[in-house]
Coordinates of C-alpha atoms in Angstrom, one line a residue:
X1 CA 14.4 -6.3 -36.6
X2 CA 10.5 -6.1 -36.1
X3 CA 8.6 -5.8 -32.9
X4 CA 7.3 -8.9 -31.2
X5 CA 3.5 -8.7 -30.5
X6 CA 2.3 -10.4 -27.4
X7 CA -1.1 -10.9 -25.9
X8 CA -1.3 -9.9 -22.1
X9 CA -4.2 -11.0 -20.2
X10 CA -5.1 -9.0 -17.1
X11 CA -6.2 -10.7 -13.8
X12 CA -9.5 -9.7 -12.5
X13 CA -9.3 -6.9 -9.9
X14 CA -10.4 -7.6 -6.4
X15 CA -13.9 -6.3 -5.7
X16 CA -13.0 -4.1 -2.8
X17 CA -9.3 -2.9 -2.0
X18 CA -7.8 -3.5 1.3
X19 CA -8.0 -0.7 4.1
X20 CA -4.9 0.7 5.5
X21 CA -5.5 -1.2 8.8
X22 CA -6.1 -4.5 7.0
X23 CA -2.7 -4.0 5.0
X24 CA -1.0 -3.4 8.4
X25 CA -2.7 -6.2 10.3
X26 CA -2.0 -8.8 7.7
X27 CA 1.8 -8.1 7.6
X28 CA 1.6 -6.6 4.0
X29 CA 2.9 -3.2 5.1
X30 CA 6.7 -2.8 4.4
X31 CA 6.9 0.7 6.0
X32 CA 7.8 2.5 2.7
X33 CA 5.6 5.5 3.2
X34 CA 4.0 5.3 -0.2
X35 CA 0.6 5.6 1.4
X36 CA 1.6 8.6 3.3
X37 CA 3.1 10.3 0.1
X38 CA -0.2 9.7 -1.7
X39 CA -2.7 10.5 1.3
X40 CA -0.8 13.5 2.6
X41 CA -1.8 14.7 6.1
X42 CA -4.5 12.0 6.5
X43 CA -1.7 9.4 7.4
X44 CA 1.1 9.7 9.9
X45 CA 4.0 7.2 9.9
X46 CA 4.7 6.0 13.5
X47 CA 7.5 4.0 14.8
X48 CA 6.6 0.5 16.5
X49 CA 8.3 -0.9 19.5
X50 CA 10.1 -3.2 17.1
X51 CA 11.7 -0.4 15.3
X52 CA 9.6 -0.4 12.2
X53 CA 7.7 2.5 10.7
X54 CA 3.8 1.9 10.1
X55 CA 1.0 4.2 8.9
X56 CA -1.7 5.3 11.1
X57 CA -4.8 7.2 9.8
X58 CA -5.1 10.5 11.6
X59 CA -8.4 11.2 13.2
X60 CA -10.5 13.8 11.4

């Protein structure tokens, strides 16, 4: 059996990525901590009053 070749079109990328605060404020954060694992000490995960974890950028 041979391989099937397909043509994948790529969607254009957004001009500017969203900031951490834009992601959280627009309800796009799921509290997984991936941003924390990538940014290291620059981001702290805090518990909200609703019991959800959310990232907060640490002050320099």
